[in-house]
Coordinates of C-alpha atoms and ligand atoms in Angstrom, one line a residue:
M16 CA -0.2 0.3 -0.2
C17 CA 1.1 3.6 -0.6
G18 CA 2.9 4.4 -3.8
I19 CA 6.4 6.7 -3.4
V20 CA 7.7 8.5 -6.6
G21 CA 11.3 10.1 -6.7
Y22 CA 12.5 11.7 -9.9
V23 CA 15.7 13.6 -10.5
G24 CA 16.2 15.1 -13.9
D25 CA 15.1 18.5 -16.7
R26 CA 11.5 18.0 -16.3
P27 CA 9.0 20.2 -14.6
A28 CA 9.7 18.0 -11.1
A29 CA 6.0 18.6 -9.6
E30 CA 4.0 17.5 -12.7
T31 CA 6.5 14.5 -13.2
L32 CA 6.1 13.5 -9.7
F33 CA 2.5 14.6 -10.2
R34 CA 2.1 12.0 -13.6
G35 CA 3.3 8.9 -11.8
L36 CA 2.0 9.6 -8.8
R37 CA -1.5 9.4 -11.1
R38 CA -0.4 6.0 -12.2
L39 CA 0.1 4.8 -8.6
E40 CA -3.2 5.6 -7.0
Y41 CA -4.4 2.3 -7.4
R42 CA -1.9 1.5 -4.2
G43 CA -3.5 4.2 -1.7
Y44 CA -5.9 7.5 -1.6
D45 CA -6.4 8.7 1.5
S46 CA -4.2 11.9 1.1
A47 CA -0.9 12.3 -0.8
G48 CA 1.6 14.9 -0.9
I49 CA 4.9 16.4 -3.4
A50 CA 8.3 17.7 -1.9
V51 CA 10.6 19.4 -4.3
H52 CA 13.8 20.7 -4.3
E53 CA 14.0 24.6 -5.2
G54 CA 17.4 26.3 -4.0
E55 CA 18.8 26.3 -0.3
R56 CA 15.1 24.7 0.7
I57 CA 12.8 21.7 0.2
S58 CA 9.2 23.1 -1.0
V59 CA 6.3 20.7 0.4
L60 CA 2.4 20.5 -0.5
K61 CA -0.2 18.2 1.0
R62 CA -3.4 17.8 1.2
K63 CA -6.3 15.1 2.4
G64 CA -7.7 13.2 0.4
N65 CA -7.6 12.2 -3.0
L66 CA -5.0 13.2 -6.2
D67 CA -7.5 15.6 -7.4
Q68 CA -7.8 17.6 -3.8
L69 CA -3.9 18.3 -5.1
E70 CA -4.0 19.0 -8.3
P71 CA -5.2 22.3 -8.5
Y72 CA -2.4 23.8 -6.3
L73 CA 0.5 22.2 -8.7
G74 CA 1.1 25.8 -9.8
W75 CA 2.4 26.8 -7.1
F76 CA 5.6 25.2 -8.2
P77 CA 8.1 26.1 -10.6
R78 CA 7.7 24.2 -13.7
R79 CA 11.6 23.7 -14.0
G80 CA 13.2 20.7 -13.5
G81 CA 14.8 19.1 -10.5
T82 CA 15.1 17.1 -7.3
G83 CA 11.6 15.7 -5.8
V84 CA 9.8 13.2 -3.5
A85 CA 5.7 12.6 -3.6
H86 CA 3.5 9.8 -2.0
T87 CA -0.1 8.9 -2.0
R88 CA -1.2 7.3 1.1
W89 CA -3.0 4.1 3.0
A90 CA -3.0 4.9 6.2
T91 CA -1.8 2.4 8.9
H92 CA -0.6 4.4 11.6
G93 CA -2.2 7.8 11.9
L94 CA -5.4 9.2 10.6
P95 CA -5.6 10.4 6.8
S96 CA -4.7 14.0 7.3
K97 CA -2.4 16.9 5.7
E98 CA -0.3 16.6 9.1
N99 CA 0.1 12.7 8.4
A100 CA 0.4 13.2 4.5
H101 CA 4.1 12.4 3.4
P102 CA 6.6 13.4 2.5
H103 CA 7.7 14.7 5.8
L104 CA 10.9 16.5 6.7
D105 CA 13.3 16.5 9.6
C106 CA 13.8 19.1 11.9
G107 CA 16.2 21.3 10.0
E108 CA 14.0 20.7 7.1
E109 CA 16.5 19.9 5.2
I110 CA 15.9 16.2 4.3
A111 CA 12.4 14.8 3.1
V112 CA 11.0 11.2 2.9
V113 CA 8.5 8.8 1.6
H114 CA 7.8 5.7 2.5
N115 CA 5.8 2.6 1.7
G116 CA 5.9 0.0 4.6
I117 CA 5.9 -0.4 8.3
I118 CA 8.1 0.9 11.2
E119 CA 7.2 -1.7 13.7
N120 CA 9.7 -0.2 16.6
F121 CA 8.5 3.2 15.6
Q122 CA 7.1 3.6 19.0
E123 CA 10.5 3.0 20.8
L124 CA 12.2 5.5 18.2
R125 CA 10.0 8.2 18.6
E126 CA 10.9 8.5 22.6
E127 CA 14.3 8.4 22.2
L128 CA 14.3 10.6 19.1
L129 CA 11.8 12.9 21.7
S130 CA 14.4 12.6 24.6
R131 CA 17.2 13.7 22.1
G132 CA 15.3 16.8 21.3
H133 CA 13.8 15.7 18.2
R134 CA 10.2 18.0 17.3
F135 CA 7.7 15.9 15.7
R136 CA 5.0 17.3 13.3
S137 CA 3.0 13.6 12.9
Q138 CA 1.3 10.8 14.4
T139 CA 2.9 8.4 11.3
D140 CA 5.5 5.6 11.7
T141 CA 7.8 6.5 8.8
E142 CA 8.3 10.0 11.0
V143 CA 11.2 8.7 12.8
V144 CA 13.0 7.6 9.7
V145 CA 13.9 10.9 8.6
H146 CA 15.2 12.3 12.4
L147 CA 17.7 9.5 12.5
V148 CA 18.7 10.2 8.8
E149 CA 19.1 13.8 10.3
E150 CA 21.0 12.9 13.3
N151 CA 23.5 10.3 11.2
Y152 CA 24.2 12.9 8.2
R153 CA 27.8 14.2 7.6
G154 CA 27.7 15.2 3.9
D155 CA 26.8 11.7 2.7
L156 CA 22.8 11.0 2.2
L157 CA 23.6 7.2 1.3
E158 CA 25.8 6.5 3.8
A159 CA 23.3 8.4 6.4
V160 CA 20.5 6.4 5.3
R161 CA 22.7 3.6 5.3
L162 CA 23.1 4.1 9.2
A163 CA 19.9 4.9 10.1
L164 CA 18.3 2.0 8.9
R165 CA 20.3 0.0 11.1
S166 CA 17.9 0.7 13.7
V167 CA 14.2 0.2 12.1
H168 CA 12.7 -2.6 12.3
G169 CA 10.2 -3.5 9.7
A170 CA 9.3 -3.1 5.9
Y171 CA 9.9 -0.4 4.0
A172 CA 10.9 1.2 0.3
L173 CA 11.9 4.5 1.2
V174 CA 13.3 7.9 -0.9
F175 CA 15.1 10.6 0.3
M176 CA 16.6 14.2 -0.6
S177 CA 18.8 16.4 1.1
V178 CA 19.0 20.2 0.1
R179 CA 22.5 19.9 1.2
E180 CA 23.6 17.3 -1.9
P181 CA 21.6 18.7 -5.0
G182 CA 20.2 16.7 -7.5
V183 CA 20.6 13.1 -5.8
L184 CA 18.0 11.0 -4.4
V185 CA 18.7 7.5 -1.9
G186 CA 16.5 5.1 -2.2
A187 CA 16.2 2.0 0.3
R188 CA 13.8 -1.5 0.4
R189 CA 13.1 -4.1 2.9
D190 CA 9.9 -6.0 1.9
S191 CA 7.7 -3.5 0.2
P192 CA 8.6 -3.0 -4.0
L193 CA 11.4 0.0 -5.2
L194 CA 12.0 0.2 -8.8
L195 CA 14.4 2.2 -10.4
G196 CA 13.3 3.5 -13.6
L197 CA 16.4 4.9 -16.4
G198 CA 15.7 7.6 -18.5
E199 CA 17.9 9.7 -20.9
G200 CA 19.4 12.5 -18.4
E201 CA 17.0 11.6 -16.0
N202 CA 15.9 8.5 -13.4
F203 CA 13.0 7.6 -11.5
L204 CA 12.5 5.8 -8.6
A205 CA 9.0 3.9 -7.2
S206 CA 7.1 1.6 -6.4
A207 CA 6.0 0.8 -9.3
T208 CA 7.2 0.4 -12.6
L209 CA 4.0 2.3 -14.0
A210 CA 5.1 5.4 -12.2
F211 CA 7.8 5.8 -15.0
L212 CA 6.7 4.1 -17.7
E213 CA 5.6 7.0 -19.6
F214 CA 9.1 8.1 -19.5
T215 CA 11.3 4.8 -19.6
R216 CA 11.0 1.4 -19.9
R217 CA 14.1 0.5 -18.7
A218 CA 14.0 -0.5 -14.6
V219 CA 15.8 -2.2 -11.8
A220 CA 14.3 -4.0 -9.1
L221 CA 16.2 -3.4 -5.5
E222 CA 16.5 -6.6 -3.3
N223 CA 15.7 -6.8 0.1
D224 CA 18.6 -4.3 1.9
E225 CA 19.5 -2.6 -0.8
L226 CA 20.4 1.0 -1.0
V227 CA 20.6 3.0 -4.5
R228 CA 22.5 6.4 -4.9
V229 CA 20.5 8.0 -8.3
T230 CA 21.4 11.5 -9.8
K231 CA 20.2 12.5 -13.1
E232 CA 23.0 10.3 -15.1
D233 CA 23.9 7.8 -12.5
W234 CA 23.4 5.2 -9.8
E235 CA 25.0 3.2 -7.8
L236 CA 23.4 0.2 -5.7
V237 CA 24.8 -0.5 -2.3
T238 CA 24.0 -3.5 0.6
T239 CA 23.1 -2.6 4.2
E240 CA 26.8 -3.4 4.8
G241 CA 28.3 -1.4 2.5
K242 CA 28.9 -3.2 -0.3
R243 CA 28.7 -2.1 -4.1
L244 CA 26.8 -4.4 -6.4
E245 CA 26.5 -5.0 -10.2
R246 CA 23.2 -5.3 -11.8
S247 CA 21.9 -5.2 -15.5
P248 CA 18.5 -3.1 -16.3
Y249 CA 15.9 -5.3 -18.2
Q250 CA 12.9 -4.3 -20.4
V251 CA 9.6 -3.9 -19.2
P252 CA 7.4 -6.0 -20.7
F253 CA 4.2 -3.4 -21.8
D254 CA 4.0 -0.1 -22.6
V255 CA 2.0 3.0 -21.1
T256 CA -0.9 2.5 -23.8
S257 CA -1.8 -0.4 -21.4
V258 CA -2.7 1.3 -18.9
E259 CA -5.0 4.0 -20.0
K260 CA -8.5 4.0 -20.2
G261 CA -8.9 3.5 -23.6
G262 CA -11.9 5.0 -24.2
F263 CA -13.7 2.9 -21.1
A264 CA -15.6 4.6 -18.9
D265 CA -13.7 2.9 -16.1
Y266 CA -10.5 1.0 -15.5
M267 CA -12.5 -1.9 -14.0
L268 CA -15.0 -1.8 -17.3
K269 CA -11.7 -1.6 -19.7
E270 CA -10.2 -4.9 -17.9
I271 CA -13.1 -7.0 -17.5
Y272 CA -13.3 -6.5 -21.4
E273 CA -10.0 -7.2 -21.6
Q274 CA -10.3 -10.8 -20.4
P275 CA -10.0 -12.8 -23.7
Q276 CA -6.9 -11.7 -24.4
A277 CA -5.7 -11.7 -20.6
W278 CA -7.0 -15.8 -21.2
Q279 CA -5.4 -16.0 -24.7
D280 CA -2.3 -14.5 -23.6
T281 CA -1.7 -16.8 -20.3
L282 CA -2.4 -19.8 -22.0
R283 CA -0.6 -19.3 -25.7
G284 CA 2.3 -21.6 -27.2
R285 CA 2.3 -23.8 -24.3
L286 CA 2.0 -27.0 -26.4
S287 CA 4.3 -27.9 -28.4
R288 CA 3.7 -29.6 -32.1
S289 CA 4.2 -33.0 -30.5
G290 CA 1.5 -32.7 -28.4
V291 CA 3.7 -32.2 -25.1
L292 CA 2.7 -29.5 -22.8
R293 CA 5.8 -27.4 -21.7
I294 CA 5.9 -24.9 -19.0
E295 CA 9.4 -23.7 -19.2
E296 CA 9.1 -21.9 -15.9
L297 CA 8.7 -25.5 -14.4
E298 CA 11.4 -27.1 -16.0
E299 CA 14.4 -26.5 -13.9
D300 CA 16.2 -28.5 -11.9
H301 CA 14.7 -27.2 -8.0
F302 CA 11.4 -29.1 -9.1
D303 CA 11.2 -33.3 -9.1
L304 CA 7.2 -32.8 -9.9
K305 CA 7.5 -36.8 -9.5
R306 CA 8.5 -36.4 -5.8
I307 CA 5.4 -33.8 -4.8
R308 CA 3.0 -35.7 -2.6
R309 CA 0.9 -32.8 -1.6
I310 CA 0.2 -29.0 -2.7
I311 CA -0.8 -26.6 -0.5
F312 CA -2.3 -23.2 -2.2
V313 CA -1.6 -19.7 0.1
S314 CA -3.0 -16.9 -1.6
C315 CA -5.5 -13.4 -0.3
G316 CA -9.2 -12.6 -1.2
T317 CA -9.6 -12.8 -5.1
S318 CA -6.5 -15.0 -5.6
Y319 CA -7.6 -17.0 -2.9
H320 CA -10.9 -17.9 -5.0
A321 CA -8.8 -18.8 -7.9
S322 CA -6.4 -21.1 -5.1
L323 CA -10.2 -22.6 -4.2
L324 CA -11.1 -23.4 -7.4
G325 CA -7.2 -24.9 -8.4
R326 CA -8.0 -27.7 -5.7
Y327 CA -11.4 -28.6 -7.9
V328 CA -9.3 -29.3 -10.9
M329 CA -6.1 -30.4 -9.5
E330 CA -8.0 -33.0 -7.6
N331 CA -9.8 -34.2 -10.5
W332 CA -6.4 -34.8 -12.4
M333 CA -4.2 -35.7 -10.1
D334 CA -3.7 -38.3 -7.6
I335 CA -2.4 -35.9 -4.6
P336 CA -3.9 -34.1 -1.9
V337 CA -5.0 -30.2 -2.5
E338 CA -5.2 -28.1 0.6
V339 CA -5.6 -24.1 0.3
D340 CA -4.9 -21.7 3.1
I341 CA -5.5 -18.0 3.5
S342 CA -2.0 -16.7 3.4
S343 CA -2.2 -14.9 6.7
E344 CA -3.5 -18.0 8.4
F345 CA -1.0 -20.3 7.2
F346 CA 1.1 -20.0 10.1
Y347 CA -1.2 -20.8 12.9
R348 CA -2.5 -24.4 11.8
E349 CA 1.1 -24.8 11.8
P350 CA 1.2 -27.2 8.7
R351 CA 3.8 -30.0 8.2
L352 CA 6.1 -29.1 5.4
D353 CA 8.7 -30.9 3.3
P354 CA 10.6 -30.7 0.6
E355 CA 7.8 -33.2 -1.2
C356 CA 5.0 -30.4 -0.7
L357 CA 5.0 -28.1 -3.4
V358 CA 3.7 -24.4 -2.0
V359 CA 1.5 -22.9 -4.5
A360 CA 1.3 -19.0 -3.5
V361 CA -1.3 -17.1 -6.1
S362 CA -0.8 -13.5 -6.1
Q363 CA -1.9 -10.6 -8.2
S364 CA 0.5 -8.5 -7.2
G365 CA 3.8 -10.3 -6.1
E366 CA 3.7 -7.9 -3.3
T367 CA 0.9 -9.3 -0.7
A368 CA 2.7 -9.0 2.8
D369 CA 0.7 -11.7 4.2
T370 CA 1.2 -14.9 1.2
M371 CA 5.3 -13.4 0.9
S372 CA 5.6 -14.1 4.8
A373 CA 3.9 -17.7 3.7
V374 CA 6.6 -18.7 0.8
R375 CA 9.3 -17.3 3.6
W376 CA 8.1 -19.5 5.6
A377 CA 7.5 -22.6 3.2
K378 CA 11.2 -22.3 2.1
N379 CA 12.4 -22.4 5.5
C380 CA 10.7 -25.4 5.9
G381 CA 12.4 -26.9 3.0
A382 CA 9.5 -27.1 0.8
P383 CA 9.6 -25.9 -2.7
T384 CA 7.8 -22.7 -3.4
L385 CA 6.1 -21.3 -6.9
S386 CA 4.5 -18.7 -7.5
V387 CA 1.4 -18.0 -9.6
V388 CA 2.1 -14.1 -9.8
N389 CA 0.8 -11.0 -12.7
V390 CA 3.7 -8.4 -11.9
V391 CA 6.6 -9.5 -13.8
G392 CA 9.7 -9.2 -11.4
S393 CA 8.0 -8.5 -8.4
M394 CA 9.4 -9.7 -4.9
M395 CA 7.1 -13.4 -4.7
A396 CA 8.3 -14.0 -8.7
R397 CA 12.0 -13.3 -7.1
E398 CA 11.8 -15.4 -4.5
S399 CA 9.9 -18.1 -5.2
D400 CA 12.2 -21.2 -6.5
G401 CA 10.0 -20.6 -9.4
V402 CA 7.2 -18.7 -11.0
L403 CA 4.3 -19.2 -13.6
Y404 CA 3.1 -15.6 -14.7
T405 CA -0.2 -15.3 -15.6
H406 CA -0.2 -12.9 -18.6
A407 CA -3.2 -10.2 -17.8
G408 CA -1.3 -7.1 -18.4
P409 CA -1.5 -4.1 -15.9
E410 CA -4.6 -4.2 -13.6
I411 CA -5.1 -0.8 -12.5
G412 CA -9.0 -1.0 -11.0
V413 CA -8.5 -1.9 -7.6
A414 CA -11.0 -5.1 -7.5
A415 CA -9.1 -7.4 -9.4
T416 CA -11.1 -8.9 -12.7
K417 CA -8.9 -10.1 -15.7
T418 CA -5.9 -11.2 -13.0
F419 CA -8.6 -13.2 -11.8
L420 CA -9.4 -15.1 -14.9
A421 CA -5.9 -15.6 -15.6
Q422 CA -5.2 -17.0 -12.2
I423 CA -7.6 -19.4 -13.5
A424 CA -6.0 -20.0 -17.0
A425 CA -3.0 -20.6 -14.9
I426 CA -4.4 -23.2 -12.5
Y427 CA -5.7 -25.2 -15.1
L428 CA -2.1 -25.1 -17.4
L429 CA -1.0 -26.1 -14.0
G430 CA -3.2 -28.8 -13.3
L431 CA -2.4 -29.8 -16.6
Y432 CA 1.4 -30.3 -16.7
L433 CA 1.6 -31.9 -13.1
G434 CA -0.8 -34.6 -14.6
Q435 CA 1.3 -34.9 -17.3
E436 CA 4.8 -34.8 -15.9
R437 CA 3.6 -37.3 -13.2
G438 CA 2.1 -40.0 -16.1
L439 CA -1.4 -39.5 -14.7
L440 CA -3.4 -37.5 -17.7
E441 CA -3.1 -39.0 -21.1
P442 CA -1.3 -37.1 -24.4
E443 CA -4.7 -36.8 -25.9
F444 CA -7.0 -35.6 -23.0
I445 CA -4.3 -33.2 -22.5
R446 CA -3.8 -31.5 -26.2
H447 CA -8.3 -32.0 -25.9
T448 CA -8.5 -30.1 -22.6
Y449 CA -5.9 -27.2 -24.0
E450 CA -7.7 -26.7 -27.1
R451 CA -10.8 -26.6 -24.9
L452 CA -9.6 -24.0 -22.8
E453 CA -7.9 -21.8 -25.8
A454 CA -11.5 -22.2 -27.2
L455 CA -13.1 -20.5 -24.2
S456 CA -11.8 -17.2 -25.4
S457 CA -14.7 -16.9 -27.3
R458 CA -17.0 -18.2 -24.8
I459 CA -16.1 -15.1 -22.4
E460 CA -16.4 -13.0 -25.5
E461 CA -19.5 -13.9 -25.9
V462 CA -20.6 -13.0 -22.5
L463 CA -19.3 -9.5 -22.8
Q464 CA -21.5 -9.0 -25.7
D465 CA -24.5 -10.0 -24.2
T466 CA -25.2 -8.1 -21.4
E467 CA -28.3 -6.7 -20.9
M468 CA -30.2 -9.2 -18.5
V469 CA -27.3 -8.3 -16.4
E470 CA -27.9 -5.2 -16.6
R471 CA -31.9 -5.2 -16.2
C472 CA -31.2 -7.3 -12.9
A473 CA -28.6 -5.0 -11.7
E474 CA -30.8 -2.0 -12.2
K475 CA -33.9 -4.3 -10.6
Y476 CA -31.8 -5.1 -7.2
C477 CA -29.2 -2.3 -7.1
R478 CA -31.2 -0.9 -3.7
C479 CA -31.1 -4.2 -1.9
E480 CA -28.6 -4.0 1.5
D481 CA -28.1 -7.6 1.2
F482 CA -27.4 -10.6 -1.3
L483 CA -26.8 -14.3 -1.0
F484 CA -24.5 -15.9 -3.8
L485 CA -24.9 -20.1 -3.8
G486 CA -22.8 -22.4 -5.9
R487 CA -21.9 -25.9 -5.4
N488 CA -18.6 -27.6 -6.4
I489 CA -16.4 -25.7 -8.8
N490 CA -18.6 -23.0 -8.5
Y491 CA -18.4 -22.7 -4.9
P492 CA -15.5 -20.6 -5.4
L493 CA -17.5 -18.6 -7.5
A494 CA -20.0 -17.6 -5.1
M495 CA -17.9 -16.4 -2.9
E496 CA -15.8 -14.2 -5.4
A497 CA -19.3 -13.0 -7.0
A498 CA -19.7 -11.8 -3.3
L499 CA -16.7 -10.0 -2.5
K500 CA -17.1 -8.0 -5.9
L501 CA -20.5 -7.0 -4.9
K502 CA -19.1 -6.1 -1.6
E503 CA -16.0 -4.3 -2.1
I504 CA -16.8 -2.1 -5.4
S505 CA -20.9 -1.1 -4.1
Y506 CA -20.6 -1.7 -0.3
I507 CA -23.5 -3.8 0.2
H508 CA -23.2 -7.1 2.5
A509 CA -22.6 -9.9 -0.3
E510 CA -22.1 -13.4 1.5
G511 CA -20.7 -16.6 -0.9
Y512 CA -22.1 -19.9 0.3
P513 CA -22.1 -23.4 -0.5
A514 CA -25.4 -24.5 -1.7
G515 CA -25.9 -27.3 0.1
E516 CA -24.9 -25.2 3.9
M517 CA -27.4 -22.8 3.4
K518 CA -30.3 -24.6 5.0
H519 CA -27.8 -25.0 8.1
G520 CA -27.8 -21.5 8.6
P521 CA -27.9 -18.5 6.3
I522 CA -32.2 -19.7 5.1
A523 CA -32.9 -17.9 8.4
L524 CA -31.8 -14.6 7.1
L525 CA -34.1 -14.9 4.0
H526 CA -37.2 -12.6 3.1
P527 CA -38.3 -11.1 0.1
G528 CA -36.2 -7.9 0.3
F529 CA -33.2 -9.8 0.4
P530 CA -31.5 -11.5 -3.3
V531 CA -30.1 -14.8 -3.9
V532 CA -28.1 -15.4 -6.7
A533 CA -28.2 -19.5 -8.1
L534 CA -25.4 -20.1 -9.8
I535 CA -26.8 -22.8 -11.4
P536 CA -25.2 -24.0 -14.5
R537 CA -26.0 -28.1 -16.7
D538 CA -23.4 -29.4 -14.4
G539 CA -23.6 -32.7 -12.1
V540 CA -25.2 -30.4 -9.2
Y541 CA -27.9 -29.6 -11.2
G542 CA -30.3 -31.4 -9.0
K543 CA -28.9 -30.7 -5.9
M544 CA -28.9 -26.9 -7.2
R545 CA -32.5 -27.0 -8.4
S546 CA -33.8 -28.0 -4.7
N547 CA -31.9 -25.1 -3.0
V548 CA -33.6 -22.8 -5.3
E549 CA -36.8 -24.2 -4.5
E550 CA -35.6 -23.7 -0.8
V551 CA -34.9 -20.2 -1.4
K552 CA -38.1 -19.8 -3.2
A553 CA -40.2 -21.3 -0.4
R554 CA -39.3 -18.3 1.9
Q555 CA -39.9 -15.8 -0.8
A556 CA -36.7 -14.2 -1.1
P557 CA -35.9 -12.8 -5.4
I558 CA -33.8 -15.5 -7.1
I559 CA -31.4 -14.4 -9.9
A560 CA -30.4 -18.0 -11.5
V561 CA -27.1 -17.7 -13.6
A562 CA -27.8 -20.3 -16.0
T563 CA -26.6 -22.6 -19.2
R564 CA -28.6 -20.4 -22.6
G565 CA -30.9 -23.0 -23.4
D566 CA -32.0 -23.9 -19.9
S567 CA -35.7 -23.0 -20.5
E568 CA -36.9 -25.1 -17.2
I569 CA -35.0 -22.8 -14.5
R570 CA -37.1 -20.0 -15.8
E571 CA -40.1 -20.9 -15.2
C572 CA -39.2 -20.9 -11.2
C573 CA -36.7 -18.4 -11.2
D574 CA -37.6 -14.6 -11.0
E575 CA -34.6 -13.4 -13.1
T576 CA -32.2 -15.5 -15.6
I577 CA -28.6 -14.7 -17.1
Y578 CA -27.8 -16.8 -19.3
V579 CA -23.8 -17.9 -20.0
P580 CA -22.7 -19.9 -22.9
E581 CA -22.9 -24.0 -22.9
V582 CA -19.4 -25.4 -21.7
E583 CA -18.1 -28.3 -20.3
P584 CA -19.0 -28.6 -16.6
H585 CA -15.2 -27.6 -15.1
F586 CA -14.9 -24.8 -17.0
N587 CA -18.4 -23.3 -15.9
P588 CA -16.5 -20.3 -13.2
V589 CA -14.8 -18.9 -16.9
V590 CA -18.1 -17.8 -18.0
I591 CA -19.8 -16.7 -14.9
A592 CA -16.9 -15.1 -13.8
P593 CA -17.3 -12.3 -16.0
A594 CA -21.3 -12.2 -15.7
M595 CA -21.1 -11.4 -12.4
Q596 CA -18.3 -9.2 -12.3
L597 CA -20.1 -7.1 -14.7
F598 CA -22.9 -7.3 -12.2
A599 CA -21.4 -5.6 -9.4
Y600 CA -19.9 -2.9 -12.0
Y601 CA -22.9 -1.8 -13.2
V602 CA -24.8 -2.3 -9.3
A603 CA -22.2 0.1 -8.0
K604 CA -22.5 2.4 -10.8
M605 CA -25.5 2.6 -10.2
R606 CA -25.7 3.5 -6.6
G607 CA -23.0 6.0 -7.6
C608 CA -20.0 4.4 -6.2
N609 CA -16.4 5.0 -7.2
V610 CA -15.6 1.0 -8.6
D611 CA -11.9 1.6 -9.3
Q612 CA -10.9 3.4 -6.5
P613 CA -13.6 1.3 -4.0
R614 CA -13.1 3.3 -0.1
N615 CA -10.7 2.1 2.4
L616 CA -9.0 -0.2 -0.2
A617 CA -5.5 -0.6 -1.8
K618 CA -4.3 -2.2 -5.0
T619 CA -1.3 -3.9 -3.6
V620 CA -1.7 -4.6 0.4
T621 CA 2.0 -4.8 1.6
V622 CA 1.4 -5.0 4.8
E623 CA 0.5 -7.8 7.4
Ligands
LIG15 C1 -9.8 -8.2 -4.7 C2 -8.8 -7.9 -4.5 C3 -8.1 -9.0 -3.3 C4 -6.9 -9.3 -3.7 C5 -6.0 -9.3 -2.9 C6 -4.8 -10.2 -3.1 O1 -11.1 -7.7 -5.7 O2 -7.8 -7.4 -5.4 O3 -8.9 -9.5 -2.9 O4 -7.4 -10.7 -4.7 O5 -5.6 -8.3 -1.7 O6 -3.7 -9.6 -3.7 P1 -2.7 -10.3 -4.5 O7 -3.3 -10.7 -5.5 O8 -1.8 -8.5 -5.0 O9 -1.8 -11.4 -3.5

């Protein structure tokens, strides 16, 4: 959470920083600020609220090149307010800092600093760091930061500048992302490459416990021990056009409509001419897939729902037990891990702190780790033993949509691959299934073209304050995902339940103002779902069925029916997901909500 940017170069600094912040706003938007080095001083502008509150005041800064740092915040310590917004300055107002992460021992440090005469202006954990740097400053900012960080515990990506060293930025990271963007006569530091993508695609990712000193022409990377490091830049694999809205009203809607492409791109090129499935990323030495006796998925939120779906697929195709853990709960049950247990981390961002901790814990136990990640070069991708990338492209809308579908594609692929490598699936089955998977892209397209019923249902029920989503078998995780989408962008209370479980409690909630969405495609549990629909009907709750096109029987017993194309039963989630995302989207829009930036949320959750 929180987005940070640093700039050094000849462009108007404040404007360039602000453009970077705009791209990072998905990471937090409760307050924002910019600091620019001007002559002998640092000028700071801060506002409570999102970037729109800051923009009218940008004219305060001169339109010339220089050095600056900027921040968009998602509060952890201290309320969202102007005072708590970053950048923060030291007592002498000569050093500025922006921070993403949490300084865990800030209370202790703050008391020590207060006793040594420092004055604090905010309630944040961050401010202690700039005071520590002030104490350690002897004419070399990099060295001062390095010394200061010795007493800091916690997670951080930090960018500093000092009036005493014009044209210099210093960055440092531990457990929060920090990327260096290398331009021509200008350089950037930022939480994500998106912040500098319109200026350069050459990037360097900092690793844990590394610091960097950046000028407009040069950069120098060192460890916290002061050892110099060499690292080659890489090319960011997408350009700035992929992060524009492209004519859509919102990023979320654009991303929903990008799903056929995301689906195809994630599957593309995996089947060789001879019919063998190839996932080069998993062919390296550290994976002996035949030795694996157990799989554990770890993930959060939407990625957790994709993982739950993975359990149905894998257990169906393979001979090994599959478990799924919410990352933040993983430790508590103390699962016994060993080299025969494959831990699969599923994460769009590849930076989620809870999932990162689960990966590290698994590694410490000697279990091989594989991450299914969308952001190339992210921390999880780098720290896991192997990575299977989803190719959804950048996702800006805070609610995950296209990355969810891409995760499902990757998980089907992984299931087939493991089945192949373990000799459990016939080559003909693999080829056939892969081709069926590829063909699903057109079915997703069909759902996106036929939105009339979805919109009608949204209009009819958008004022209801409670929803229940029911599904069975592989559609049960989809019921949970549909409920999550609705609640996070429209603030309606919604629950996703296994349909068979309804009679064990939730049925007590039903009444004529409490709509139930039944995911009831034609599959092996259709009959059982039908009985559940009857149970709902008997309690007079309105029923919206999401059913297979051509099923006229279901229409008779439900209030509304949203049809999805007919696909093989274990692929139903792929066509149901876009319909449910659109439903949540329309409901939220009809209620006047900001779908791209729902309240209290942030796209990348880098705190535990
Ligand atoms: C919901 C959503 C979140 C994320 C969760 C995990 O729409 O986006 O629930 O799925 O925060 O994030 P990643 O996938 O980045 O680990």
